[in-house]
Amino acid sequence: MALPVQRCWARLRPVTLPWPAAGYHAKPRILGKDSIYKPDPNDPDTKPWHKGPAYGAKLYGRHGSASGVNPASLWPSPEQLRRITEEEKEWQPSLREMQERLEAKDRELQRQQRDRERLIAANMAKMPKMVEEWRRSKKEAKQKEREEKARKERLLALAREKFGVNVDSRSTKFQEMMKELEKEEKKKMKAIKKKQREEERAAMAAVLSATPAAAQPPPPAPDTSV
């Protein structure tokens, strides 16, 4: 047990020391004129960030003309200058352009607000009529529901009169009987409507016969619905 602990302490000892356990011997920096570090771009060990115009601009900004960097070489090319100008126009617009964009946005918001207010006003004007139509449709639906319920109860009463009180409404025979009764009832309703139309035509003919010829309206069109 003691041997693994000693090995662990031996490995941790260099880490806990106030000085590096392993010696580090860095390569001497190549100093140029006035002790300015100038990496050799042709040296394969030179770091990539020590090459190119960016590091040259850094040296010139730090040491000025003493760095030996030609400031003309730090100026962007026409292509780079065009790209920089386009980026500035896109991401850094002028104050006038920003004001125009804000004004256009405000005008669009105001237009949308006016359209919304007009739509609300139009809908509010239609509201009483819409409510009246809704109430009428609801009343008609309830009336149809009551009529349908009364019709089914009437058909059920007729079927029970024919089959008896204890007839099973789920039986096939009962369902067929209900269909026959519905057909008969539809025929009766159709006959009643036809009779009403004939009576209306007869009444109209009597009125027309009693009216002078000059005041008679044109004869009604023949009814083709039957």
PDB file of C-alpha atoms in Angstrom, residues 24-32 37-40 43:
ATOM      1  CA  TYR A  24      12.548  24.867 -20.497  1.00  0.00           C
ATOM      2  CA  HIS A  25      15.138  26.249 -22.853  1.00  0.00           C
ATOM      3  CA  ALA A  26      13.469  28.608 -25.310  1.00  0.00           C
ATOM      4  CA  LYS A  27      15.238  29.627 -28.460  1.00  0.00           C
ATOM      5  CA  PRO A  28      16.782  33.070 -28.287  1.00  0.00           C
ATOM      6  CA  ARG A  29      14.686  35.744 -29.955  1.00  0.00           C
ATOM      7  CA  ILE A  30      16.133  37.240 -33.094  1.00  0.00           C
ATOM      8  CA  LEU A  31      16.456  40.900 -32.342  1.00  0.00           C
ATOM      9  CA  GLY A  32      16.952  43.426 -35.082  1.00  0.00           C
ATOM     10  CA  TYR A  37      11.991  41.230 -32.671  1.00  0.00           C
ATOM     11  CA  LYS A  38      11.661  40.484 -36.385  1.00  0.00           C
ATOM     12  CA  PRO A  39      10.823  36.885 -37.231  1.00  0.00           C
ATOM     13  CA  ASP A  40      12.323  35.435 -40.366  1.00  0.00           C
ATOM     14  CA  ASP A  43      12.212  30.121 -41.447  1.00  0.00           C
TER      15      ASP A  43
END
